[in-house]
Amino acid sequence: MKKVLIITYYWPPAGGIAVQRTLKFVKYLQDFGWMPIVYTVSNGEYPEHDPALEQQVPGNVTVIRRRIWEPYAWYKAFTGKSGKKVNRANLKQKAGGSLTEKISFWIRGNFFIPDTRRFWIKPSITFLSDYLQKEKVDAIISTGPPHSMHLIARGVSKKRKLPWLADFRDPWTTMDYYKDLMLTSMADARHRELELAVLKEASSVVVVGRFIQQEFEGKSAHRVRVIANGFDTTDFATEPIAVDKTFALVHTGSFFTRRNPESLWKAISELKWEGHPAGNVQLKLVGRVDPPVLNSIEAFGLSGNLNLVSQVPYNEVIRIMKAAPVLLLPIDVFDGSKWVLTGKLYEYLASGRPIVCIGPLDGDAAGVVEESRAGKAFDFGDVAGLKAHLITLHQQFVAGILRIEGSKVDQYSRKHLTGELADELNRITA
């Protein structure tokens, strides 16, 4: 069996969607002739924790954990947030915060390139180069963000002359918050230089959607392969779960300001004002919700519709999704929204419940929802369309016929997608 070293920051006990892709690759790679060795941090600053995910790591997989220094203790002391978890995801909101937050944000963007894990790059290259003298592997995989993982793999690949696959769960310089990093021209140039180096020097570049594929191929003139996110059929192989008896739109995971669907709140508010029962739809939000989202819901007079559920373990999230009358999938609003393909989408597909997607109609997410026949997509500002659809969904719910028929989702199973990854590994090691 061939061996592959996988370099990742997010790994159990980290929770949330960021860990799922790599965890499932590791779970199934041995079925396709590849034994993974995982290299990760021992003290990561994770916004979410789910220790139960460690049970999904095969017992014969070696996991190497090494300490990392991250500047968050300094950040929390400087901003007066000592003891609090750093929510790095909603960077745009931080950029518009207090003066101390703006200063720390500017420092983060211009001195910590490509990200705050940069201090792990050189020690990791040294450690892994020595480790691989004794433990031979056939290939390396890096997964980012954080993109420091790619730079570690780049260094090790050069030293040990090993083929390297760079897996991008998100883009780099077109990420939604990139423009808000307050970068100097020199820092921006450095980001782009490193991005291009990874794209050109990696033996293979893998991305999650076609728009990122087009972007990266245009930059590097090299072939880029799409391997989508997906769902693990074993996670969803539970006993049948009854659909909740309250008509509700359910959102799971972090609800960031940048994906606040004000057109939906407006549609519900108008239905409520008009006295239509669909206006009483419950808004069940499971996980972290940014304050501006809650403020927006309140501003539209929907506080009474709100049902907030704090962070729960992954297996409970699955139960909630399968019991949801309707699942809500808002896409981030920014210039690159077409490429957004959150891992949540594929878990929604696996749940078998109808999806309401709000985002660009020609985007990747809308395409997956429509092609899989798992729901309906609406443009960001389509208040009238959302109102009409909510009325239809409510009528179907009352009649007991709210479901999706004949969805096409088999190609998104994690095991199938891991087979595609193994094919790419076989190609670069042939």
Tab-separated table of C-alpha atoms in Angstrom, residues 109-110 181-189:
chain	number	residue	atom	x	y	z
A	109	GLY	CA	-2.920	41.302	6.978
A	110	ASN	CA	0.482	42.846	6.361
A	181	LEU	CA	-7.304	42.862	4.884
A	182	MET	CA	-6.071	46.464	4.388
A	183	LEU	CA	-3.019	45.169	2.555
A	184	THR	CA	-0.200	47.382	1.390
A	185	SER	CA	0.782	46.936	-2.251
A	186	MET	CA	3.865	45.049	-1.079
A	187	ALA	CA	1.828	42.629	1.061
A	188	ASP	CA	-0.699	42.082	-1.730
A	189	ALA	CA	2.131	41.321	-4.151
